[in-house]
Coordinates of C-alpha atoms in Angstrom, one line a residue:
Chain A
M10 CA 25.0 6.6 0.0
Q11 CA 22.5 7.5 3.1
R12 CA 20.0 5.3 4.6
L13 CA 16.5 7.1 5.0
E14 CA 14.4 4.2 5.9
R15 CA 14.5 1.0 7.5
H16 CA 11.5 -1.3 8.4
A17 CA 11.2 -4.7 9.1
S18 CA 8.8 -6.4 6.6
F19 CA 7.8 -10.2 6.2
G20 CA 10.8 -11.2 7.8
G21 CA 13.2 -9.1 5.9
W22 CA 13.8 -5.2 5.7
Q23 CA 12.2 -2.5 3.5
E24 CA 14.8 0.2 3.6
V25 CA 15.2 3.4 1.6
Y26 CA 18.5 5.1 0.4
Q27 CA 19.7 8.3 -1.0
H28 CA 23.0 8.8 -3.3
Q29 CA 24.5 11.2 -5.4
S30 CA 24.2 10.1 -9.0
E31 CA 26.7 10.5 -11.5
A32 CA 24.9 9.9 -14.5
L33 CA 21.9 12.2 -13.0
Q34 CA 23.8 14.6 -11.7
C35 CA 21.8 15.1 -8.6
A36 CA 20.5 13.3 -5.5
M37 CA 18.7 10.1 -6.0
N38 CA 16.4 7.9 -3.9
F39 CA 15.8 4.1 -4.3
S40 CA 14.2 1.5 -2.3
I41 CA 15.3 -1.9 -1.7
Y42 CA 13.7 -5.0 0.1
I43 CA 16.0 -7.2 1.2
P44 CA 14.4 -11.0 2.2
A45 CA 15.7 -12.3 5.4
H46 CA 18.8 -14.7 4.2
S47 CA 21.5 -16.7 5.8
E48 CA 25.0 -14.7 6.1
H49 CA 26.9 -15.4 3.2
E50 CA 23.8 -15.9 0.8
K51 CA 23.7 -13.8 -2.2
L52 CA 19.9 -13.3 -3.9
P53 CA 19.0 -12.4 -7.2
V54 CA 17.3 -8.8 -7.9
I55 CA 14.2 -7.8 -9.5
Y56 CA 14.2 -3.9 -10.4
W57 CA 11.0 -2.1 -10.4
L58 CA 10.4 0.9 -12.7
S59 CA 7.5 3.0 -11.7
G60 CA 5.2 5.2 -13.9
L61 CA 4.5 8.9 -14.5
T62 CA 4.2 11.1 -11.1
C63 CA 5.7 8.6 -9.1
N64 CA 8.8 8.2 -6.9
E65 CA 10.5 5.3 -4.8
Q66 CA 8.0 5.2 -2.4
N67 CA 4.7 4.0 -4.7
F68 CA 5.7 0.6 -5.1
I69 CA 6.8 -0.2 -1.7
T70 CA 3.7 1.2 0.2
K71 CA 1.2 0.0 -2.5
A72 CA 2.0 -3.1 -4.2
G73 CA 2.4 -5.5 -1.4
A74 CA 5.4 -7.4 -2.8
Q75 CA 7.6 -7.9 0.1
K76 CA 5.7 -10.9 1.1
Y77 CA 6.4 -12.5 -2.5
A78 CA 10.1 -11.7 -2.5
A79 CA 10.4 -12.9 0.9
E80 CA 9.0 -16.3 0.1
H81 CA 11.1 -16.4 -3.7
Q82 CA 14.3 -15.0 -2.0
V83 CA 14.8 -12.2 -4.2
I84 CA 15.9 -8.4 -3.9
I85 CA 13.4 -5.8 -5.1
V86 CA 15.1 -2.5 -6.3
A87 CA 12.4 0.5 -7.0
P88 CA 14.2 3.5 -8.1
D89 CA 12.8 7.2 -8.9
T90 CA 11.5 7.8 -11.9
S91 CA 13.1 10.8 -13.1
P92 CA 16.3 13.2 -11.8
R93 CA 15.0 15.8 -9.2
G94 CA 15.9 18.9 -7.6
E95 CA 15.6 22.7 -7.9
A96 CA 18.7 22.5 -10.2
V97 CA 17.2 19.7 -12.7
P98 CA 14.8 21.1 -15.6
D99 CA 11.0 20.5 -15.1
D100 CA 8.2 21.3 -16.8
Q101 CA 4.5 22.2 -15.4
A102 CA 2.9 19.2 -17.0
Y103 CA 3.1 16.0 -15.2
D104 CA 4.1 14.0 -18.1
L105 CA 7.2 15.5 -18.9
G106 CA 10.2 16.5 -16.6
Q107 CA 10.8 15.5 -12.9
G108 CA 8.6 12.1 -12.1
A109 CA 8.9 11.6 -16.0
G110 CA 12.0 10.4 -17.1
F111 CA 10.6 7.9 -19.5
Y112 CA 14.1 5.8 -19.2
V113 CA 15.7 7.4 -22.0
N114 CA 19.3 9.2 -22.4
A115 CA 18.1 12.7 -23.4
T116 CA 20.0 14.3 -26.2
Q117 CA 18.0 17.8 -26.1
A118 CA 18.1 20.5 -24.2
P119 CA 17.3 21.6 -21.4
W120 CA 17.2 17.9 -20.6
S121 CA 20.4 16.4 -21.7
A122 CA 22.5 17.0 -18.7
N123 CA 20.3 15.4 -16.1
F124 CA 17.9 13.2 -17.9
K125 CA 19.9 10.0 -18.2
M126 CA 17.7 7.5 -16.8
Y127 CA 18.5 4.7 -19.2
D128 CA 22.1 4.8 -18.2
Y129 CA 21.0 5.5 -14.6
I130 CA 19.0 2.2 -14.6
V131 CA 21.1 0.2 -16.6
D132 CA 24.6 0.6 -15.3
E133 CA 24.8 3.3 -12.1
L134 CA 22.3 1.8 -10.0
R135 CA 22.8 -1.9 -11.0
N136 CA 26.6 -1.4 -10.1
L137 CA 25.6 0.5 -6.8
I138 CA 23.3 -2.3 -5.9
D139 CA 26.0 -4.9 -6.6
T140 CA 28.6 -3.3 -4.4
H141 CA 26.7 -2.7 -1.4
F142 CA 23.9 -5.4 -1.1
P143 CA 24.3 -9.6 -1.0
T144 CA 23.4 -10.0 -4.5
N145 CA 24.2 -12.7 -7.2
K146 CA 24.6 -10.3 -9.9
I147 CA 21.8 -12.0 -11.8
Q148 CA 18.4 -9.7 -12.5
S149 CA 15.0 -9.2 -13.8
I150 CA 13.1 -6.2 -14.7
M151 CA 9.5 -5.2 -14.5
G152 CA 7.4 -1.8 -14.2
H153 CA 4.2 -0.1 -14.4
S154 CA 2.8 2.3 -17.4
A155 CA 6.0 4.2 -18.3
G156 CA 7.9 2.1 -15.9
G157 CA 6.4 -0.9 -18.1
H158 CA 7.7 0.8 -21.1
G159 CA 11.3 1.4 -19.3
A160 CA 11.3 -2.5 -18.3
L161 CA 10.5 -3.8 -21.9
V162 CA 13.1 -1.4 -23.4
I163 CA 15.9 -1.9 -20.8
G164 CA 15.2 -5.6 -20.9
L165 CA 15.0 -6.2 -24.5
R166 CA 18.3 -4.1 -25.0
N167 CA 20.2 -6.1 -22.5
P168 CA 19.5 -9.7 -23.1
D169 CA 22.6 -10.7 -21.1
L170 CA 21.8 -8.8 -18.0
Y171 CA 17.9 -9.5 -17.6
Q172 CA 16.7 -12.9 -17.4
S173 CA 13.4 -11.8 -17.6
I174 CA 10.7 -9.1 -18.1
S175 CA 7.5 -8.2 -17.2
A176 CA 4.9 -5.2 -17.1
F177 CA 1.9 -4.0 -15.7
S178 CA -0.2 -1.9 -18.3
P179 CA 3.0 -0.9 -20.3
I180 CA 3.5 1.9 -23.1
V181 CA 4.7 -0.6 -25.6
A182 CA 4.6 1.5 -28.6
P183 CA 5.9 5.2 -27.4
S184 CA 6.7 6.3 -30.9
Q185 CA 2.6 5.7 -31.9
V186 CA 0.7 7.3 -28.6
P187 CA 0.7 10.9 -27.3
W188 CA 2.7 10.3 -23.8
G189 CA 5.5 8.9 -25.9
R190 CA 5.6 11.2 -28.8
K191 CA 5.6 14.2 -26.3
A192 CA 8.3 12.8 -24.2
F193 CA 10.3 11.7 -27.2
T194 CA 10.3 14.9 -29.0
A195 CA 11.4 16.9 -26.1
Y196 CA 14.1 14.4 -24.9
L197 CA 15.3 13.1 -28.3
G198 CA 14.3 15.4 -30.9
A199 CA 12.3 15.3 -33.9
D200 CA 13.9 12.6 -36.0
E201 CA 11.8 9.5 -35.2
A202 CA 14.4 7.3 -36.3
L203 CA 16.2 7.7 -33.2
W204 CA 13.1 7.2 -31.2
Q205 CA 13.4 3.5 -32.1
E206 CA 15.9 2.2 -29.6
Y207 CA 13.5 3.3 -26.7
D208 CA 10.4 1.4 -28.6
A209 CA 9.8 -1.9 -27.5
V210 CA 7.5 -2.6 -30.6
A211 CA 10.0 -1.5 -32.8
L212 CA 12.6 -3.4 -30.8
I213 CA 11.0 -6.7 -30.8
Q214 CA 11.0 -6.5 -34.7
S215 CA 15.0 -6.5 -34.6
S216 CA 15.5 -8.2 -31.3
R217 CA 18.1 -11.1 -30.7
A218 CA 16.8 -11.5 -27.4
K219 CA 14.6 -14.0 -26.3
Q220 CA 13.7 -13.5 -22.7
P221 CA 10.4 -14.4 -22.0
I222 CA 7.8 -11.5 -21.6
L223 CA 4.8 -11.4 -19.2
V224 CA 2.4 -8.5 -19.4
D225 CA -0.9 -7.7 -17.7
Q226 CA -3.2 -5.0 -18.9
G227 CA -6.7 -4.4 -17.3
T228 CA -9.8 -3.9 -19.4
E229 CA -11.0 -1.0 -18.0
D230 CA -7.5 1.2 -17.8
S231 CA -8.9 4.5 -19.0
F232 CA -5.2 4.6 -20.9
L233 CA -5.8 1.4 -22.5
K234 CA -6.8 2.6 -25.8
E235 CA -5.3 6.0 -26.5
Q236 CA -1.7 5.2 -24.7
L237 CA -1.1 1.7 -24.0
K238 CA -2.3 -0.3 -27.3
P239 CA -0.9 -3.8 -25.8
E240 CA -2.3 -4.9 -29.2
L241 CA 0.5 -3.8 -30.9
L242 CA 3.2 -5.6 -29.0
S243 CA 0.9 -8.8 -29.1
E244 CA 0.9 -8.5 -33.2
A245 CA 4.9 -7.6 -33.1
C246 CA 5.7 -10.9 -30.9
H247 CA 3.6 -13.0 -33.0
N248 CA 5.2 -12.0 -36.0
M249 CA 8.6 -12.5 -34.8
Q250 CA 7.8 -15.8 -32.7
Y251 CA 8.7 -14.0 -29.5
P252 CA 7.6 -15.5 -26.4
L253 CA 5.1 -13.2 -25.1
K254 CA 2.2 -13.9 -22.3
L255 CA -0.3 -11.1 -22.4
N256 CA -3.0 -11.3 -19.5
M257 CA -6.0 -9.2 -20.2
R258 CA -7.6 -8.6 -16.8
E259 CA -11.3 -8.1 -16.9
G260 CA -12.6 -5.0 -14.9
Y261 CA -9.1 -3.9 -13.6
D262 CA -7.9 -0.6 -14.0
H263 CA -4.6 1.4 -14.3
S264 CA -4.3 1.6 -10.5
Y265 CA -2.0 -0.2 -7.8
Y266 CA -5.2 -2.3 -7.2
F267 CA -4.5 -3.7 -10.2
I268 CA -0.7 -4.5 -9.5
A269 CA -1.3 -5.7 -5.9
S270 CA -3.9 -8.3 -7.4
F271 CA -1.2 -9.9 -9.7
I272 CA 2.2 -9.2 -8.4
Q273 CA 2.5 -12.6 -7.1
E274 CA 2.1 -14.1 -10.7
H275 CA 4.9 -11.9 -11.8
I276 CA 7.4 -12.2 -8.9
A277 CA 6.9 -16.0 -9.4
F278 CA 7.5 -15.9 -13.0
H279 CA 10.8 -13.6 -12.5
A280 CA 11.8 -16.1 -9.9
V281 CA 11.6 -19.1 -12.1
Q282 CA 14.1 -17.5 -14.6
L283 CA 16.5 -16.2 -11.8
R284 CA 17.3 -19.6 -10.6
Chain B
M11 CA -24.7 8.0 -0.5
Q12 CA -22.3 8.8 -3.3
R13 CA -19.4 6.3 -4.6
L14 CA -16.3 8.3 -4.8
E15 CA -14.2 5.1 -6.2
R16 CA -14.4 1.7 -7.5
H17 CA -11.6 -0.5 -8.5
A18 CA -11.5 -4.2 -9.2
S19 CA -9.1 -5.8 -6.6
F20 CA -8.3 -9.6 -5.9
G21 CA -11.4 -10.4 -7.9
G22 CA -13.7 -8.1 -6.1
W23 CA -14.2 -4.2 -5.6
Q24 CA -12.6 -1.9 -3.3
E25 CA -14.9 1.2 -3.2
V26 CA -15.1 4.6 -1.4
Y27 CA -18.2 6.3 -0.5
Q28 CA -19.1 9.7 0.7
H29 CA -22.4 10.3 3.1
Q30 CA -23.8 12.8 5.4
S31 CA -23.4 11.7 9.1
E32 CA -26.2 12.5 11.3
A33 CA -23.9 11.4 14.4
L34 CA -21.0 13.7 13.1
Q35 CA -23.1 16.7 11.5
C36 CA -20.6 16.4 8.3
A37 CA -19.6 14.7 5.4
M38 CA -17.8 11.4 5.8
N39 CA -15.7 9.2 3.6
F40 CA -15.4 5.1 4.1
S41 CA -14.1 2.8 1.9
I42 CA -15.4 -0.9 1.6
Y43 CA -13.8 -4.1 0.1
I44 CA -16.4 -6.5 -1.3
P45 CA -14.9 -9.7 -2.5
A46 CA -16.6 -11.6 -5.2
H47 CA -19.5 -13.7 -4.2
S48 CA -22.7 -14.9 -5.6
E49 CA -26.0 -13.2 -6.2
H50 CA -27.6 -13.9 -3.1
E51 CA -24.8 -14.3 -0.7
K52 CA -24.3 -12.4 2.3
L53 CA -21.1 -11.6 4.0
P54 CA -19.6 -10.8 7.6
V55 CA -17.9 -7.7 8.0
I56 CA -14.7 -6.7 9.7
Y57 CA -14.3 -3.0 10.4
W58 CA -11.0 -1.5 10.6
L59 CA -10.4 1.7 12.5
S60 CA -7.2 3.7 11.6
G61 CA -5.0 5.5 13.9
L62 CA -3.7 9.3 14.4
T63 CA -3.7 11.6 11.2
C64 CA -5.4 8.8 8.9
N65 CA -8.5 8.9 6.9
E66 CA -10.3 6.1 5.0
Q67 CA -7.4 5.9 2.5
N68 CA -4.4 4.5 4.4
F69 CA -5.6 1.2 5.2
I70 CA -6.9 0.0 1.6
T71 CA -3.8 1.6 0.1
K72 CA -1.1 0.3 2.3
A73 CA -2.3 -2.9 4.5
G74 CA -2.5 -5.3 1.8
A75 CA -5.7 -6.8 3.3
Q76 CA -7.8 -7.6 0.2
K77 CA -6.2 -11.0 -0.9
Y78 CA -7.2 -12.5 2.7
A79 CA -10.8 -10.5 2.7
A80 CA -11.6 -12.3 -0.7
E81 CA -10.1 -15.7 0.2
H82 CA -12.0 -15.4 3.7
Q83 CA -15.1 -14.0 2.0
V84 CA -15.5 -11.2 4.4
I85 CA -16.2 -7.4 3.6
I86 CA -13.9 -4.9 5.1
V87 CA -15.2 -1.6 6.1
A88 CA -12.7 1.3 7.0
P89 CA -14.1 4.6 8.1
D90 CA -12.3 8.0 8.6
T91 CA -10.9 8.8 12.0
S92 CA -12.9 11.6 12.7
P93 CA -15.3 14.2 11.5
R94 CA -14.0 16.8 8.8
G95 CA -14.4 19.8 7.0
E96 CA -14.3 23.7 7.8
A97 CA -17.5 23.8 10.0
V98 CA -15.8 21.0 12.3
P99 CA -13.2 22.2 15.1
D100 CA -10.0 21.3 14.8
D101 CA -6.8 21.9 16.8
Q102 CA -3.2 22.3 15.3
A103 CA -1.8 19.3 16.9
Y104 CA -1.8 16.2 14.8
D105 CA -3.3 14.5 18.0
L106 CA -6.3 16.2 18.6
G107 CA -9.5 17.3 16.5
Q108 CA -9.3 16.3 13.0
G109 CA -7.7 13.0 12.2
A110 CA -7.8 12.4 16.1
G111 CA -11.3 11.1 16.9
F112 CA -10.4 8.7 19.5
Y113 CA -13.2 6.8 19.0
V114 CA -15.2 8.6 21.8
N115 CA -18.2 10.8 22.2
A116 CA -17.0 14.1 23.2
T117 CA -18.9 16.0 26.1
Q118 CA -16.8 19.3 26.0
A119 CA -16.8 22.3 23.8
P120 CA -16.1 22.7 21.2
W121 CA -15.9 19.3 20.5
S122 CA -19.1 17.7 21.5
A123 CA -21.4 18.9 18.6
N124 CA -19.3 16.7 15.8
F125 CA -16.9 14.3 17.9
K126 CA -19.1 11.3 18.3
M127 CA -16.9 8.7 16.6
Y128 CA -18.1 5.8 19.3
D129 CA -21.8 6.5 18.0
Y130 CA -20.9 6.8 14.2
I131 CA -19.0 3.3 14.4
V132 CA -21.3 1.3 16.3
D133 CA -24.5 2.5 15.1
E134 CA -24.8 4.9 12.3
L135 CA -22.1 3.5 10.0
R136 CA -23.1 -0.3 10.8
N137 CA -26.6 0.4 10.3
L138 CA -25.3 2.4 7.0
I139 CA -23.4 -0.7 5.8
D140 CA -26.0 -3.4 6.9
T141 CA -28.4 -1.4 4.8
H142 CA -26.7 -0.7 1.5
F143 CA -24.3 -3.7 1.0
P144 CA -24.7 -7.7 1.3
T145 CA -24.0 -8.2 4.9
N146 CA -25.1 -10.9 7.2
K147 CA -25.1 -8.7 10.0
I148 CA -22.3 -10.4 11.9
Q149 CA -19.2 -8.5 12.4
S150 CA -15.6 -8.2 14.1
I151 CA -13.6 -5.3 14.5
M152 CA -9.5 -4.7 14.6
G153 CA -7.8 -1.5 14.4
H154 CA -4.5 0.3 14.5
S155 CA -2.6 2.6 17.4
A156 CA -5.6 5.0 18.4
G157 CA -7.5 2.7 16.1
G158 CA -6.6 -0.1 18.4
H159 CA -7.9 1.3 21.2
G160 CA -11.1 2.0 19.5
A161 CA -11.7 -1.5 18.4
L162 CA -10.5 -2.7 21.7
V163 CA -12.9 -0.3 23.6
I164 CA -15.8 -0.8 21.0
G165 CA -15.5 -4.6 20.6
L166 CA -15.2 -4.8 24.7
R167 CA -18.5 -2.7 25.3
N168 CA -20.6 -4.4 22.8
P169 CA -19.8 -8.4 23.1
D170 CA -23.3 -9.0 21.2
L171 CA -22.5 -7.0 18.3
Y172 CA -18.8 -8.1 17.7
Q173 CA -17.7 -11.7 17.5
S174 CA -13.7 -11.0 18.0
I175 CA -11.6 -8.1 18.6
S176 CA -7.7 -7.6 17.4
A177 CA -5.4 -4.7 17.1
F178 CA -2.0 -3.6 15.8
S179 CA 0.1 -1.3 18.1
P180 CA -2.9 -0.4 20.3
I181 CA -3.0 2.3 22.7
V182 CA -4.4 -0.1 25.3
A183 CA -4.7 2.4 28.4
P184 CA -5.4 5.8 27.5
S185 CA -6.0 7.0 30.8
Q186 CA -2.5 6.3 31.6
V187 CA -0.5 7.5 28.8
P188 CA 0.0 11.1 27.3
W189 CA -1.6 10.5 23.8
G190 CA -5.0 9.4 25.7
R191 CA -4.8 11.9 28.9
K192 CA -4.4 14.8 26.5
A193 CA -7.6 13.6 24.1
F194 CA -9.5 12.4 27.1
T195 CA -9.4 15.8 28.9
A196 CA -10.2 17.9 25.9
Y197 CA -13.2 15.4 24.7
L198 CA -14.4 14.1 28.1
G199 CA -13.2 17.1 30.6
A200 CA -11.1 16.2 33.8
D201 CA -13.1 13.6 35.8
E202 CA -11.3 10.7 35.1
A203 CA -13.8 8.4 36.3
L204 CA -15.5 9.2 33.1
W205 CA -12.7 8.1 31.0
Q206 CA -13.2 4.5 32.0
E207 CA -15.5 3.4 29.7
Y208 CA -13.1 4.1 27.0
D209 CA -10.2 2.7 28.2
A210 CA -9.5 -1.3 27.2
V211 CA -7.5 -2.0 30.6
A212 CA -10.3 -0.4 32.6
L213 CA -13.2 -2.3 30.7
I214 CA -11.3 -5.9 30.8
Q215 CA -11.4 -5.5 34.8
S216 CA -15.2 -5.4 34.5
S217 CA -15.8 -7.0 31.3
R218 CA -18.8 -9.5 31.1
A219 CA -17.6 -10.2 27.7
K220 CA -15.1 -12.9 26.6
Q221 CA -14.7 -12.3 23.0
P222 CA -11.1 -13.4 21.8
I223 CA -8.6 -10.7 21.6
L224 CA -5.7 -10.6 19.1
V225 CA -2.8 -8.1 19.6
D226 CA 0.4 -7.4 17.4
Q227 CA 3.1 -5.2 18.9
G228 CA 6.4 -4.7 17.3
T229 CA 9.4 -4.5 19.4
E230 CA 10.9 -1.7 17.8
D231 CA 7.9 0.4 17.9
S232 CA 8.9 4.1 18.9
F233 CA 5.8 4.8 20.8
L234 CA 5.8 1.0 22.6
K235 CA 7.3 2.3 25.8
E236 CA 5.7 5.9 26.2
Q237 CA 2.2 5.5 24.8
L238 CA 1.2 1.8 23.8
K239 CA 2.2 -0.3 27.1
P240 CA 0.8 -3.7 25.9
E241 CA 2.2 -5.2 29.3
L242 CA -0.8 -3.4 30.8
L243 CA -3.1 -5.2 28.8
S244 CA -1.8 -8.6 29.0
E245 CA -1.8 -8.3 33.0
A246 CA -5.4 -7.3 33.1
C247 CA -6.3 -9.9 30.6
H248 CA -3.9 -12.4 32.9
N249 CA -5.9 -11.7 36.2
M250 CA -9.2 -11.8 34.6
Q251 CA -8.5 -15.0 32.7
Y252 CA -9.6 -12.9 29.7
P253 CA -8.6 -14.9 26.4
L254 CA -5.9 -12.5 25.1
K255 CA -3.1 -13.6 22.6
L256 CA -0.3 -11.2 22.3
N257 CA 2.5 -11.4 20.1
M258 CA 5.4 -9.4 20.5
R259 CA 7.4 -9.2 17.0
E260 CA 10.8 -8.9 17.3
G261 CA 12.4 -5.6 15.0
Y262 CA 9.0 -4.3 13.7
D263 CA 7.8 -0.7 13.9
H264 CA 4.6 1.3 13.9
S265 CA 4.4 1.6 10.3
Y266 CA 2.0 -0.2 7.7
Y267 CA 4.8 -2.6 7.0
F268 CA 4.2 -3.9 10.0
I269 CA 0.2 -4.4 9.6
A270 CA 0.8 -5.5 6.0
S271 CA 3.6 -8.5 7.4
F272 CA 0.6 -9.8 9.7
I273 CA -2.7 -8.7 8.6
Q274 CA -3.0 -12.5 6.8
E275 CA -3.3 -13.7 10.4
H276 CA -5.5 -11.3 11.6
I277 CA -8.2 -11.9 9.1
A278 CA -7.7 -15.5 9.6
F279 CA -8.7 -15.1 13.4
H280 CA -11.9 -13.1 12.6
A281 CA -13.0 -15.3 9.8
V282 CA -12.8 -18.4 12.3
Q283 CA -15.1 -16.2 14.9
L284 CA -17.3 -14.9 12.1
R285 CA -18.3 -18.4 10.7

C-alpha cells in the first residue's frame, strides 16, 4: 500500500492511498480522513460511495466533510467507483464500465473478471482499513447517486456490519430505471430475478434489517423523475414500517453544492449510531 | 452578462457568470455566492482572488466558504485569475500569461493589451457587481498565494474601498522572489522602481492605510521559503506599527485543504469589519 497524498485538514489528515486489489485485479485508490486523536484511541469509520464518473477525489475536495468528521471523531473512507486501468474492460458511455461499477459483483463477460465492487467494499477494503488504520471496527455507510444506491444495498444486506445508512440523491430502485437496467443487464445478465439483491426497494421488502436510513434529495435534481424516484423507497419503507427519514430539499440539484449543504447532518446522524 | 451556472447552496445561490470585459478585452467568468436575504436587503461583498493556474471554479468547489457567507450574510465574488482566450497572449509556463495575471496592469508587449487585472478587479468587476447584484457597496478582499498578493496590494492601495484584507499563503514581496520577479519583468519591464506599487511589503512601508490584515500560512507549504516569505511582511508591519495578524499553522500545506480548514475565521474577520 502506497501513500499518494497527505494534507493537514481541520486538525487531522486527509490522505490518499493506492493498493493492489485482489477482488478487482487492479491497482485501486482510496482516500481516508483521519481526525486528530489520542495515541491509542480507535475510531469508527463512515464509508462514502461516490456516483457515476467519480473517483476517490470528488468527495474529499468538494463535500466539506472533514470539519464534521473531526468534530465527531470519525474516520471517513472514500474509494474509487470501479476498477481502473488499461487491462480493465471499459465502455465509451459514462454510465457503464470504468467509473460506473454500480457496487455489484458482475457475472457477465467481459466485466466479471474485475467488476466485483460489492466484495471490494464489504470485505477487501474494510479489512484493509481495519488492518492499517486506527479503527474500532464499527462502521456506517453513505453515498451519492449510484453511490447512494451502493450504500443502501450494502448497508441493507449487511446489518451486522453497518450501524446506519444514508444517501444523497440515491438510485433507490435500479431495476426500474434506465441507469440501473442498463448496468444490471450488462453486469448481471437478463434474468431480473438476479437483480433484486442489488435493488434497495426490493431489499427493503424482504429485509430483516432495521438500521436507520437518512436520505436527502433535491427537488431540482435533473435526474429525480427518471432515475432516482425516492417515492418508491418511501412507499416500500412505509409498507414495511422501516425507519426512513427522507428530506426533500427545495431548490437543490444533483451537485456537490447540495451534498456540502447537508453533509453536516449526515455525519451527525451516523455519529449517534456509531457510539 | 450571461449566467452559466446556478446551484442552491446553504440556503442561498452559487452562481457563475460570463461577461465581456473592457479592461481585459476578452470574455471573463466570475462566480458569486449570494446568501438568502430579504427582498430589499443589501449585502456587503468579499472578493476572493485565486492563485496561479486557478480560475473562477477552484474557490467555489473546494473552499467550503458558502456556509459562512450564508451565516454572516456576505456575498462572495471570485473572478478568474487572468484574461483568457485564443486572442489573448499566453506562455507555456504555468506562472506567466493565462492563469497567471498577478493582478497588475501590464505595460509591456505582448501583455499590455489584455493583462489589466488590477483595473479589472478594482473598477470594472466591482462596478459590474454593484450594478447587477444586491450589494451595499461595502467590500473587503482576500486571496490565496498569487491571489493573496493581489488582495494585499489591491487592499492596501485602496483603503477607502476595502474595509479589511486577508490572505492564505500570500506572495508578500513579489519583487524579492522568483515568481514575482519573473512576472513583473515580463508585465512591467526591468525598472524595479515601477514594481513597488505592486509589492505588499513595499506598500506597507509607505502606507497611509491601516485596514486590519489577517494572514494564515502553513508551515509545511512547499513554497514557503523561496516564494512566500511571510517574515518579510511581519517585519514591515512591525516596523510601521501596521495591524497584522499572522497565523503560522503547523503541518498545513499550500492546498485548498488548508484554506478550507481556516476559511471560517477569515470570513468572520471580514464580517466584523464590514458591519
